[in-house]
Coordinates of N, CA and C in Angstrom, one line a residue:
X26 N 25.4 -57.9 -33.9 CA 25.0 -58.9 -32.9 C 26.3 -59.3 -32.1
X27 N 26.2 -59.2 -30.8 CA 27.3 -59.6 -30.0 C 27.4 -61.1 -29.8
X28 N 28.6 -61.6 -29.6 CA 28.8 -63.0 -29.3 C 28.6 -63.2 -27.8
X29 N 28.4 -64.5 -27.4 CA 28.4 -64.8 -26.0 C 29.7 -64.5 -25.4
X30 N 29.7 -64.1 -24.1 CA 31.0 -63.7 -23.4 C 31.8 -65.0 -23.1
X31 N 33.1 -64.8 -23.0 CA 33.9 -66.0 -22.6 C 33.6 -66.3 -21.2
X32 N 33.8 -67.5 -20.7 CA 33.6 -67.9 -19.3 C 34.5 -66.9 -18.4
X33 N 33.9 -66.4 -17.4 CA 34.6 -65.6 -16.5 C 34.6 -64.1 -16.8
X34 N 34.0 -63.7 -18.0 CA 34.0 -62.3 -18.3 C 32.9 -61.6 -17.5
X35 N 33.0 -60.3 -17.3 CA 32.1 -59.6 -16.4 C 30.7 -59.7 -16.8
X36 N 30.4 -59.9 -18.1 CA 29.0 -59.9 -18.6 C 28.4 -61.3 -18.6
X37 N 29.2 -62.3 -18.3 CA 28.6 -63.7 -18.3 C 27.6 -63.8 -17.2
X38 N 26.4 -64.3 -17.5 CA 25.3 -64.5 -16.6 C 25.0 -63.2 -15.7
X39 N 25.2 -62.1 -16.4 CA 24.9 -60.8 -15.7 C 25.6 -60.7 -14.4
X40 N 26.8 -61.2 -14.3 CA 27.6 -61.1 -13.1 C 27.5 -62.2 -12.2
X41 N 26.7 -63.3 -12.5 CA 26.5 -64.4 -11.6 C 27.3 -65.6 -12.2
X42 N 27.1 -66.8 -11.6 CA 27.7 -68.0 -12.0 C 27.2 -68.4 -13.4
X43 N 27.9 -69.2 -14.1 CA 27.5 -69.8 -15.3 C 26.2 -70.7 -15.1
X44 N 25.5 -70.9 -16.1 CA 24.2 -71.6 -16.0 C 24.4 -73.1 -15.6
X45 N 23.3 -73.6 -14.9 CA 23.3 -75.0 -14.5 C 22.4 -75.8 -15.4
X46 N 21.8 -75.2 -16.4 CA 20.9 -75.9 -17.4 C 20.4 -75.0 -18.4
X47 N 20.0 -75.6 -19.5 CA 19.5 -74.8 -20.6 C 18.1 -75.3 -21.1
X48 N 17.2 -74.4 -21.4 CA 15.9 -74.7 -22.0 C 15.9 -74.0 -23.4
X49 N 15.4 -74.8 -24.4 CA 15.4 -74.3 -25.7 C 14.0 -74.1 -26.2
X50 N 13.8 -73.1 -27.1 CA 12.7 -73.0 -28.0 C 12.9 -74.0 -29.1
X51 N 12.0 -74.3 -30.0 CA 12.1 -75.3 -31.0 C 12.2 -74.7 -32.4
X52 N 11.0 -74.2 -32.9 CA 11.0 -73.7 -34.3 C 11.8 -72.4 -34.4
X53 N 12.7 -72.3 -35.4 CA 13.5 -71.2 -35.5 C 14.7 -71.1 -34.6
X54 N 14.8 -72.1 -33.7 CA 16.0 -72.1 -32.8 C 16.8 -73.4 -33.1
X55 N 16.0 -74.5 -33.1 CA 16.7 -75.8 -33.4 C 16.5 -76.3 -34.8
X56 N 15.3 -76.0 -35.3 CA 14.9 -76.5 -36.6 C 14.4 -75.4 -37.5
X57 N 14.6 -75.5 -38.8 CA 14.1 -74.6 -39.8 C 12.8 -75.2 -40.3
X58 N 11.7 -74.6 -39.8 CA 10.3 -75.1 -40.1 C 9.4 -74.0 -40.5
X59 N 9.9 -72.9 -41.0 CA 9.1 -71.7 -41.2 C 8.1 -71.9 -42.3
X60 N 8.4 -72.8 -43.3 CA 7.4 -73.1 -44.3 C 6.5 -74.2 -44.0
X61 N 7.0 -75.2 -43.3 CA 6.2 -76.4 -43.0 C 5.1 -76.2 -42.0
X62 N 5.3 -75.4 -40.9 CA 4.3 -75.2 -39.9 C 3.1 -74.4 -40.5
X63 N 3.3 -73.3 -41.2 CA 2.2 -72.6 -41.8 C 1.4 -73.5 -42.8
X64 N 2.2 -74.3 -43.6 CA 1.5 -75.2 -44.6 C 0.6 -76.2 -43.9
X65 N 1.0 -76.7 -42.7 CA 0.2 -77.7 -42.0 C -1.1 -77.0 -41.5
X66 N -0.9 -75.8 -41.0 CA -2.1 -75.0 -40.5 C -3.0 -74.7 -41.7
X67 N -2.5 -74.3 -42.8 CA -3.3 -73.9 -43.9 C -4.1 -75.1 -44.4
X68 N -3.5 -76.3 -44.5 CA -4.2 -77.5 -44.9 C -5.3 -77.9 -43.9
X69 N -5.0 -77.8 -42.6 CA -6.0 -78.1 -41.6 C -7.2 -77.1 -41.6
X70 N -6.9 -75.9 -41.9 CA -8.0 -74.9 -41.9 C -8.9 -75.1 -43.1
X71 N -8.3 -75.4 -44.3 CA -9.1 -75.8 -45.4 C -10.0 -77.0 -45.2
X72 N -9.3 -78.0 -44.5 CA -10.1 -79.2 -44.2 C -11.3 -78.9 -43.3
X73 N -11.1 -77.9 -42.4 CA -12.2 -77.5 -41.5 C -13.2 -76.6 -42.1
X74 N -13.1 -76.3 -43.4 CA -14.1 -75.4 -44.0 C -13.7 -73.9 -44.0
X75 N -12.5 -73.6 -43.6 CA -12.0 -72.3 -43.5 C -11.4 -71.8 -44.8
X76 N -10.9 -70.5 -44.8 CA -10.3 -70.0 -46.0 C -8.9 -70.4 -46.2
X77 N -8.4 -70.3 -47.5 CA -7.0 -70.5 -47.8 C -6.2 -69.3 -47.4
X78 N -5.3 -69.4 -46.4 CA -4.6 -68.2 -45.9 C -3.2 -68.2 -46.3
X79 N -2.6 -67.1 -46.3 CA -1.2 -66.9 -46.6 C -0.3 -67.3 -45.3
X80 N 1.0 -67.5 -45.6 CA 1.9 -67.8 -44.5 C 1.8 -66.6 -43.5
X81 N 1.9 -65.4 -44.0 CA 1.9 -64.2 -43.2 C 0.7 -64.1 -42.3
X82 N -0.5 -64.4 -42.8 CA -1.7 -64.4 -42.0 C -1.7 -65.4 -40.9
X83 N -1.1 -66.6 -41.2 CA -1.0 -67.6 -40.1 C 0.1 -67.3 -39.1
X84 N 1.2 -66.8 -39.5 CA 2.3 -66.5 -38.6 C 1.9 -65.3 -37.7
X85 N 1.1 -64.4 -38.2 CA 0.7 -63.3 -37.4 C -0.1 -63.7 -36.2
X86 N -0.7 -65.0 -36.2 CA -1.5 -65.5 -35.1 C -0.7 -66.3 -34.1
X87 N 0.6 -66.5 -34.3 CA 1.4 -67.3 -33.4 C 1.4 -66.8 -32.0
X88 N 1.4 -65.5 -31.7 CA 1.3 -65.1 -30.3 C 0.0 -65.5 -29.5
X89 N -1.0 -66.0 -30.3 CA -2.2 -66.4 -29.6 C -2.0 -67.6 -28.7
X90 N -1.0 -68.4 -29.1 CA -0.7 -69.6 -28.3 C -0.7 -70.9 -29.1
X91 N -1.0 -72.0 -28.5 CA -0.8 -73.3 -29.1 C -1.9 -73.6 -30.2
X92 N -1.8 -74.7 -30.9 CA -2.6 -74.9 -32.1 C -4.1 -74.8 -31.9
X93 N -4.6 -75.2 -30.7 CA -6.1 -75.0 -30.5 C -6.5 -73.6 -30.6
X94 N -5.7 -72.7 -30.0 CA -6.0 -71.3 -30.0 C -5.9 -70.7 -31.4
X95 N -4.8 -71.0 -32.0 CA -4.6 -70.5 -33.4 C -5.6 -71.0 -34.4
X96 N -5.9 -72.3 -34.3 CA -7.0 -72.8 -35.2 C -8.3 -72.2 -35.0
X97 N -8.7 -72.0 -33.7 CA -9.9 -71.4 -33.4 C -10.0 -70.0 -34.0
X98 N -8.9 -69.2 -33.9 CA -8.9 -67.9 -34.4 C -9.0 -67.9 -35.9
X99 N -8.3 -68.7 -36.6 CA -8.3 -68.7 -38.0 C -9.5 -69.4 -38.7
X100 N -10.1 -70.3 -37.9 CA -11.4 -70.9 -38.4 C -12.6 -70.0 -38.1
X101 N -12.5 -69.1 -37.1 CA -13.6 -68.3 -36.7 C -14.6 -69.1 -35.9
X102 N -14.2 -70.2 -35.3 CA -15.0 -71.0 -34.4 C -14.1 -71.8 -33.5
X103 N -14.7 -72.4 -32.4 CA -13.8 -73.2 -31.6 C -13.3 -74.4 -32.3
X104 N -12.0 -74.6 -32.2 CA -11.4 -75.8 -32.9 C -11.8 -77.1 -32.2
X105 N -12.0 -78.1 -33.0 CA -12.5 -79.4 -32.5 C -11.3 -80.3 -32.4
X106 N -11.5 -81.5 -31.8 CA -10.5 -82.5 -31.7 C -10.1 -82.9 -33.2
X107 N -11.1 -83.0 -34.0 CA -10.8 -83.3 -35.4 C -9.9 -82.3 -36.1
X108 N -10.1 -81.0 -35.8 CA -9.3 -80.0 -36.4 C -7.8 -80.1 -35.9
X109 N -7.7 -80.4 -34.6 CA -6.3 -80.6 -34.1 C -5.7 -81.9 -34.7
X110 N -6.4 -82.9 -34.8 CA -5.9 -84.2 -35.4 C -5.5 -83.9 -36.9
X111 N -6.3 -83.1 -37.6 CA -5.9 -82.8 -39.0 C -4.6 -82.0 -39.1
X112 N -4.5 -81.1 -38.2 CA -3.2 -80.3 -38.2 C -2.0 -81.2 -37.9
X113 N -2.1 -82.0 -36.9 CA -1.0 -82.9 -36.5 C -0.7 -83.9 -37.6
X114 N -1.7 -84.4 -38.3 CA -1.5 -85.3 -39.4 C -0.8 -84.6 -40.6
X115 N -1.2 -83.4 -40.9 CA -0.5 -82.7 -42.0 C 0.9 -82.3 -41.6
X116 N 1.1 -82.0 -40.3 CA 2.5 -81.7 -39.9 C 3.4 -82.9 -40.0
X117 N 2.8 -84.1 -39.6 CA 3.6 -85.3 -39.7 C 4.0 -85.6 -41.2
X118 N 3.0 -85.4 -42.1 CA 3.3 -85.6 -43.5 C 4.4 -84.7 -44.0
X119 N 4.4 -83.4 -43.5 CA 5.3 -82.4 -44.0 C 6.7 -82.4 -43.3
X120 N 6.7 -83.1 -42.2 CA 7.9 -83.0 -41.3 C 9.2 -83.4 -41.9
X121 N 9.1 -84.2 -43.0 CA 10.4 -84.6 -43.6 C 11.1 -83.5 -44.3
X122 N 10.4 -82.3 -44.5 CA 11.0 -81.1 -45.1 C 11.7 -80.3 -44.1
X123 N 11.6 -80.6 -42.8 CA 12.2 -79.8 -41.8 C 13.7 -80.1 -41.7
X124 N 14.5 -79.1 -41.5 CA 16.0 -79.3 -41.4 C 16.4 -78.8 -40.1
X125 N 17.5 -79.4 -39.6 CA 18.2 -78.9 -38.3 C 19.2 -77.9 -38.7
X126 N 19.2 -76.8 -37.9 CA 20.2 -75.7 -38.2 C 21.6 -76.3 -38.0
X127 N 22.5 -75.9 -38.9 CA 23.9 -76.4 -38.8 C 24.5 -76.2 -37.4
X128 N 25.1 -77.2 -36.8 CA 25.7 -77.1 -35.5 C 24.8 -77.5 -34.4
X129 N 23.5 -77.4 -34.6 CA 22.6 -77.6 -33.4 C 22.7 -79.0 -32.8
X130 N 22.7 -80.1 -33.7 CA 22.8 -81.4 -33.1 C 24.0 -81.7 -32.3
X131 N 25.2 -81.2 -32.8 CA 26.4 -81.4 -32.0 C 26.4 -80.7 -30.7
X132 N 25.9 -79.4 -30.7 CA 25.8 -78.6 -29.5 C 24.9 -79.3 -28.5
X133 N 23.7 -79.7 -29.0 CA 22.8 -80.4 -28.0 C 23.4 -81.6 -27.4
X134 N 24.1 -82.4 -28.2 CA 24.7 -83.6 -27.6 C 25.7 -83.2 -26.5
X135 N 26.5 -82.2 -26.8 CA 27.5 -81.7 -25.8 C 26.9 -81.2 -24.6
X136 N 25.9 -80.3 -24.7 CA 25.2 -79.7 -23.6 C 24.5 -80.7 -22.7
X137 N 23.8 -81.7 -23.4 CA 23.0 -82.7 -22.7 C 23.9 -83.6 -21.9
X138 N 25.2 -83.7 -22.3 CA 26.1 -84.6 -21.6 C 26.7 -83.9 -20.3
X139 N 26.4 -82.6 -20.1 CA 26.9 -81.8 -19.1 C 25.9 -81.2 -18.1
X140 N 24.8 -80.8 -18.6 CA 23.7 -80.2 -17.7 C 22.4 -80.7 -18.2
X141 N 21.3 -80.5 -17.3 CA 20.0 -80.8 -17.7 C 19.5 -79.9 -18.9
X142 N 18.9 -80.5 -19.9 CA 18.4 -79.8 -21.1 C 16.9 -80.0 -21.3
X143 N 16.2 -79.0 -21.5 CA 14.8 -79.1 -21.7 C 14.3 -78.3 -22.9
X144 N 13.1 -78.4 -23.3 CA 12.5 -77.7 -24.4 C 11.1 -77.2 -24.0
X145 N 10.9 -75.9 -24.3 CA 9.6 -75.3 -24.2 C 9.3 -74.6 -25.5
X146 N 8.2 -75.0 -26.1 CA 7.8 -74.5 -27.4 C 6.4 -74.0 -27.4
X147 N 6.1 -73.0 -28.2 CA 4.7 -72.5 -28.3 C 3.8 -73.5 -29.0
X148 N 4.4 -74.5 -29.7 CA 3.7 -75.5 -30.4 C 3.1 -76.5 -29.4
X149 N 2.2 -77.3 -29.8 CA 1.6 -78.3 -28.9 C 2.7 -79.4 -28.6
X150 N 2.4 -80.1 -27.5 CA 3.4 -81.2 -27.1 C 3.4 -82.2 -28.3
X151 N 2.3 -82.5 -28.9 CA 2.3 -83.5 -30.0 C 3.1 -83.0 -31.2
X152 N 2.9 -81.7 -31.5 CA 3.7 -81.2 -32.6 C 5.2 -81.2 -32.3
X153 N 5.6 -80.9 -31.1 CA 7.0 -81.0 -30.7 C 7.5 -82.4 -30.8
X154 N 6.8 -83.4 -30.4 CA 7.3 -84.8 -30.5 C 7.4 -85.2 -32.0
X155 N 6.5 -84.8 -32.8 CA 6.5 -85.1 -34.2 C 7.8 -84.5 -34.9
X156 N 8.0 -83.2 -34.6 CA 9.1 -82.6 -35.3 C 10.5 -83.0 -34.7
X157 N 10.6 -83.1 -33.4 CA 11.8 -83.5 -32.8 C 12.2 -85.0 -33.2
X158 N 11.2 -85.9 -33.2 CA 11.5 -87.2 -33.7 C 12.0 -87.3 -35.1
X159 N 11.3 -86.5 -36.0 CA 11.7 -86.5 -37.4 C 13.1 -85.9 -37.6
X160 N 13.4 -84.9 -36.8 CA 14.7 -84.2 -36.9 C 15.8 -85.0 -36.2
X161 N 15.5 -86.0 -35.4 CA 16.5 -86.8 -34.7 C 17.0 -86.2 -33.5
X162 N 16.3 -85.3 -32.9 CA 16.7 -84.5 -31.7 C 16.1 -84.9 -30.4
X163 N 15.1 -85.7 -30.4 CA 14.3 -86.0 -29.2 C 15.1 -86.5 -28.1
X164 N 16.1 -87.3 -28.3 CA 16.8 -88.0 -27.3 C 17.7 -87.0 -26.4
X165 N 17.9 -85.8 -26.9 CA 18.7 -84.9 -26.1 C 18.0 -84.2 -24.9
X166 N 16.7 -84.3 -24.9 CA 15.9 -83.5 -23.9 C 15.3 -84.4 -22.8
X167 N 15.6 -84.0 -21.5 CA 14.9 -84.6 -20.4 C 13.5 -84.2 -20.3
X168 N 13.2 -83.0 -20.7 CA 11.8 -82.5 -20.6 C 11.4 -81.8 -22.0
X169 N 10.2 -82.2 -22.5 CA 9.7 -81.5 -23.7 C 8.3 -81.0 -23.2
X170 N 8.1 -79.7 -23.3 CA 6.9 -79.0 -22.8 C 6.3 -78.2 -24.0
X171 N 5.0 -78.4 -24.2 CA 4.3 -77.7 -25.3 C 3.5 -76.5 -24.7
X172 N 3.2 -75.7 -25.6 CA 2.4 -74.5 -25.2 C 1.0 -74.9 -24.8
X173 N 0.5 -76.1 -25.1 CA -0.8 -76.5 -24.6 C -0.7 -77.1 -23.2
X174 N 0.4 -77.1 -22.6 CA 0.6 -77.6 -21.3 C 0.8 -76.5 -20.2
X175 N 0.6 -75.3 -20.6 CA 0.8 -74.2 -19.6 C -0.5 -73.3 -19.8
X176 N -0.7 -72.5 -18.8 CA -1.9 -71.7 -18.8 C -1.8 -70.5 -19.8
X177 N -0.6 -69.9 -19.9 CA -0.5 -68.7 -20.7 C 0.7 -68.8 -21.7
X178 N 0.5 -68.3 -22.9 CA 1.6 -68.5 -23.9 C 2.7 -67.5 -23.7
X179 N 3.8 -67.6 -24.4 CA 4.8 -66.6 -24.4 C 4.2 -65.3 -24.9
X180 N 4.5 -64.2 -24.4 CA 5.7 -63.9 -23.6 C 5.6 -64.1 -22.1
X181 N 4.5 -64.7 -21.6 CA 4.4 -65.0 -20.2 C 5.5 -66.0 -19.8
X182 N 5.9 -66.0 -18.6 CA 7.0 -66.9 -18.1 C 6.6 -68.3 -17.8
X183 N 5.3 -68.6 -17.9 CA 4.8 -69.9 -17.4 C 5.6 -71.1 -17.9
X184 N 5.8 -71.2 -19.2 CA 6.4 -72.4 -19.8 C 7.9 -72.5 -19.4
X185 N 8.6 -71.4 -19.4 CA 10.0 -71.4 -19.1 C 10.2 -71.8 -17.6
X186 N 9.4 -71.3 -16.7 CA 9.4 -71.6 -15.3 C 9.1 -73.1 -15.1
X187 N 8.0 -73.6 -15.8 CA 7.7 -75.0 -15.6 C 8.7 -75.9 -16.1
X188 N 9.3 -75.6 -17.2 CA 10.4 -76.5 -17.8 C 11.5 -76.5 -16.8
X189 N 11.9 -75.4 -16.2 CA 13.0 -75.4 -15.2 C 12.6 -76.2 -14.0
X190 N 11.4 -76.0 -13.5 CA 11.0 -76.8 -12.3 C 11.1 -78.3 -12.6
X191 N 10.6 -78.7 -13.8 CA 10.7 -80.1 -14.1 C 12.1 -80.7 -14.3
X192 N 13.0 -79.8 -14.6 CA 14.4 -80.1 -14.7 C 15.1 -80.0 -13.4
X193 N 14.4 -79.5 -12.3 CA 15.1 -79.3 -11.0 C 16.0 -78.1 -11.0
X194 N 15.7 -77.1 -11.8 CA 16.5 -75.9 -11.9 C 15.8 -74.7 -11.3
X195 N 16.5 -73.8 -10.7 CA 16.1 -72.5 -10.4 C 16.2 -71.7 -11.7
X196 N 15.1 -71.0 -12.2 CA 15.2 -70.3 -13.5 C 16.4 -69.3 -13.5
X197 N 16.8 -68.8 -12.3 CA 17.9 -67.8 -12.3 C 19.2 -68.5 -12.5
X198 N 19.3 -69.8 -12.5 CA 20.5 -70.5 -12.9 C 20.4 -71.2 -14.2
X199 N 19.4 -70.8 -15.0 CA 19.2 -71.4 -16.3 C 19.2 -70.4 -17.4
X200 N 19.3 -70.8 -18.6 CA 19.2 -70.0 -19.8 C 18.0 -70.5 -20.6
X201 N 17.3 -69.6 -21.3 CA 16.3 -69.9 -22.3 C 16.8 -69.4 -23.6
X202 N 16.9 -70.3 -24.6 CA 17.4 -69.9 -25.9 C 16.3 -69.9 -26.9
X203 N 16.1 -68.8 -27.6 CA 15.1 -68.7 -28.6 C 15.3 -67.6 -29.6
X204 N 14.7 -67.7 -30.7 CA 15.0 -66.7 -31.8 C 14.0 -65.5 -31.8
X205 N 12.8 -65.7 -31.3 CA 11.8 -64.6 -31.5 C 11.8 -63.6 -30.3
X206 N 11.2 -62.4 -30.5 CA 11.0 -61.5 -29.4 C 10.2 -62.1 -28.3
X207 N 9.2 -62.9 -28.6 CA 8.4 -63.5 -27.6 C 9.2 -64.5 -26.7
X208 N 10.1 -65.2 -27.3 CA 11.0 -66.1 -26.5 C 11.8 -65.3 -25.5
X209 N 12.4 -64.2 -26.0 CA 13.3 -63.4 -25.1 C 12.5 -62.7 -24.0
X210 N 11.3 -62.3 -24.3 CA 10.5 -61.7 -23.3 C 10.1 -62.7 -22.2
X211 N 9.7 -63.9 -22.7 CA 9.4 -65.0 -21.7 C 10.6 -65.3 -20.8
X212 N 11.8 -65.4 -21.4 CA 13.0 -65.7 -20.6 C 13.2 -64.6 -19.6
X213 N 13.2 -63.3 -20.0 CA 13.5 -62.3 -19.1 C 12.4 -62.2 -17.9
X214 N 11.2 -62.4 -18.2 CA 10.2 -62.4 -17.2 C 10.2 -63.6 -16.3
X215 N 10.8 -64.7 -16.7 CA 10.9 -65.8 -15.9 C 12.1 -65.8 -14.9
X216 N 13.0 -64.9 -15.2 CA 14.3 -64.8 -14.4 C 15.4 -65.5 -15.0
X217 N 15.2 -66.2 -16.1 CA 16.3 -66.9 -16.8 C 17.1 -66.0 -17.6
X218 N 18.3 -66.4 -18.0 CA 19.1 -65.7 -19.0 C 18.5 -65.8 -20.3
X219 N 18.2 -64.6 -20.9 CA 17.6 -64.6 -22.2 C 18.6 -64.6 -23.3
X220 N 18.7 -65.7 -24.0 CA 19.7 -65.9 -25.1 C 19.1 -65.9 -26.4
X221 N 19.5 -64.9 -27.3 CA 18.9 -64.8 -28.6 C 19.7 -65.7 -29.6
X222 N 18.9 -66.6 -30.3 CA 19.4 -67.4 -31.3 C 19.5 -66.6 -32.6
X223 N 20.6 -66.0 -32.9 CA 20.7 -65.1 -34.0 C 20.6 -65.7 -35.3
X224 N 20.6 -67.0 -35.4 CA 20.5 -67.7 -36.7 C 19.0 -68.0 -37.1
X225 N 18.1 -67.8 -36.1 CA 16.7 -68.1 -36.4 C 16.0 -67.1 -37.2
X226 N 14.9 -67.6 -37.8 CA 14.2 -66.8 -38.8 C 13.3 -65.6 -38.2
X227 N 13.1 -65.6 -36.9 CA 12.4 -64.5 -36.3 C 13.3 -63.7 -35.4
X228 N 14.6 -63.8 -35.5 CA 15.5 -63.0 -34.7 C 15.4 -61.6 -35.1
X229 N 15.3 -60.7 -34.1 CA 15.2 -59.3 -34.2 C 16.3 -58.6 -33.3
X230 N 17.3 -58.1 -33.9 CA 18.4 -57.5 -33.2 C 17.9 -56.3 -32.2
X231 N 16.8 -55.8 -32.5 CA 16.3 -54.7 -31.7 C 15.7 -55.2 -30.4
X232 N 15.3 -56.5 -30.3 CA 14.7 -57.0 -29.1 C 15.8 -57.2 -28.0
X233 N 15.7 -56.7 -26.8 CA 16.7 -56.8 -25.8 C 16.9 -58.3 -25.4
X234 N 18.2 -58.6 -25.3 CA 18.6 -60.0 -24.8 C 19.7 -59.8 -23.9
X235 N 19.8 -60.8 -22.9 CA 21.0 -60.8 -22.1 C 22.3 -61.1 -22.8
X236 N 22.1 -62.1 -23.7 CA 23.2 -62.5 -24.6 C 22.7 -62.8 -26.0
X237 N 23.6 -62.8 -27.0 CA 23.2 -63.1 -28.3 C 24.2 -64.0 -28.9
X238 N 23.8 -65.0 -29.7 CA 24.7 -65.9 -30.3 C 24.5 -65.9 -31.8
X239 N 25.6 -65.9 -32.5 CA 25.5 -65.9 -34.0 C 25.5 -67.3 -34.5
X240 N 26.1 -68.3 -33.7 CA 26.2 -69.7 -34.1 C 25.8 -70.5 -32.9
X241 N 25.2 -71.7 -33.1 CA 24.9 -72.6 -31.9 C 26.1 -72.9 -31.0
X242 N 27.3 -73.0 -31.6 CA 28.5 -73.4 -30.9 C 28.8 -72.3 -29.8
X243 N 28.4 -71.1 -29.9 CA 28.7 -70.1 -28.9 C 27.9 -70.3 -27.6
X244 N 26.9 -71.2 -27.7 CA 26.1 -71.5 -26.5 C 26.9 -72.2 -25.4
X245 N 28.0 -72.9 -25.9 CA 28.8 -73.7 -25.0 C 29.5 -72.7 -23.9
X246 N 29.7 -71.5 -24.3 CA 30.3 -70.5 -23.3 C 29.4 -70.3 -22.1
X247 N 28.2 -70.7 -22.2 CA 27.3 -70.6 -21.0 C 27.7 -71.5 -19.9
X248 N 28.4 -72.6 -20.3 CA 28.6 -73.7 -19.4 C 30.0 -73.7 -18.8
X249 N 30.9 -72.8 -19.3 CA 32.2 -72.7 -18.8 C 33.2 -73.8 -19.4

């Protein structure tokens, strides 16, 4: 995996100026939640009369979109408000088990002091607020956008573009940082710099990225 280029190098920003803002994914990029999120879904599905599913079965449904879509798929029926409330309640109960990746909090504080910072996650807005609050990261973001607030999920560009617009950024002057192939595809299709979070649990070195970072601290090279 390649490190981010030094400021001024030919590969920085694909030959353009350094970025004017950064939008982040959440799960697998800022926080380690790979056990907690499936556990919350599993409990909510059982509450709703569905089967006890494995983590792999739940994770395989992530590309479907936000919790309402995934719960509907796993329950085999349209998810209700009660199903969503159960999921968020279980997530809040389990959120204390979530950890922040080393270096992330310091990097976010540094970046947020210099450029606009936003978050776009495939999780719901409510789930994002629960996990960011518990992790102590919420205050770093001017914009928090959930997958339930856009028409199409990743890898479509809708969420990245909307987060940039709310931050007052042209996507071409922004970076989107995420660990999964879906994150990188969404970034590329939006026009933003696609930055792979190589420390995340869904990172795949085979997925094309404009830049790849092995540690959160390397993201500071995007700002010069």
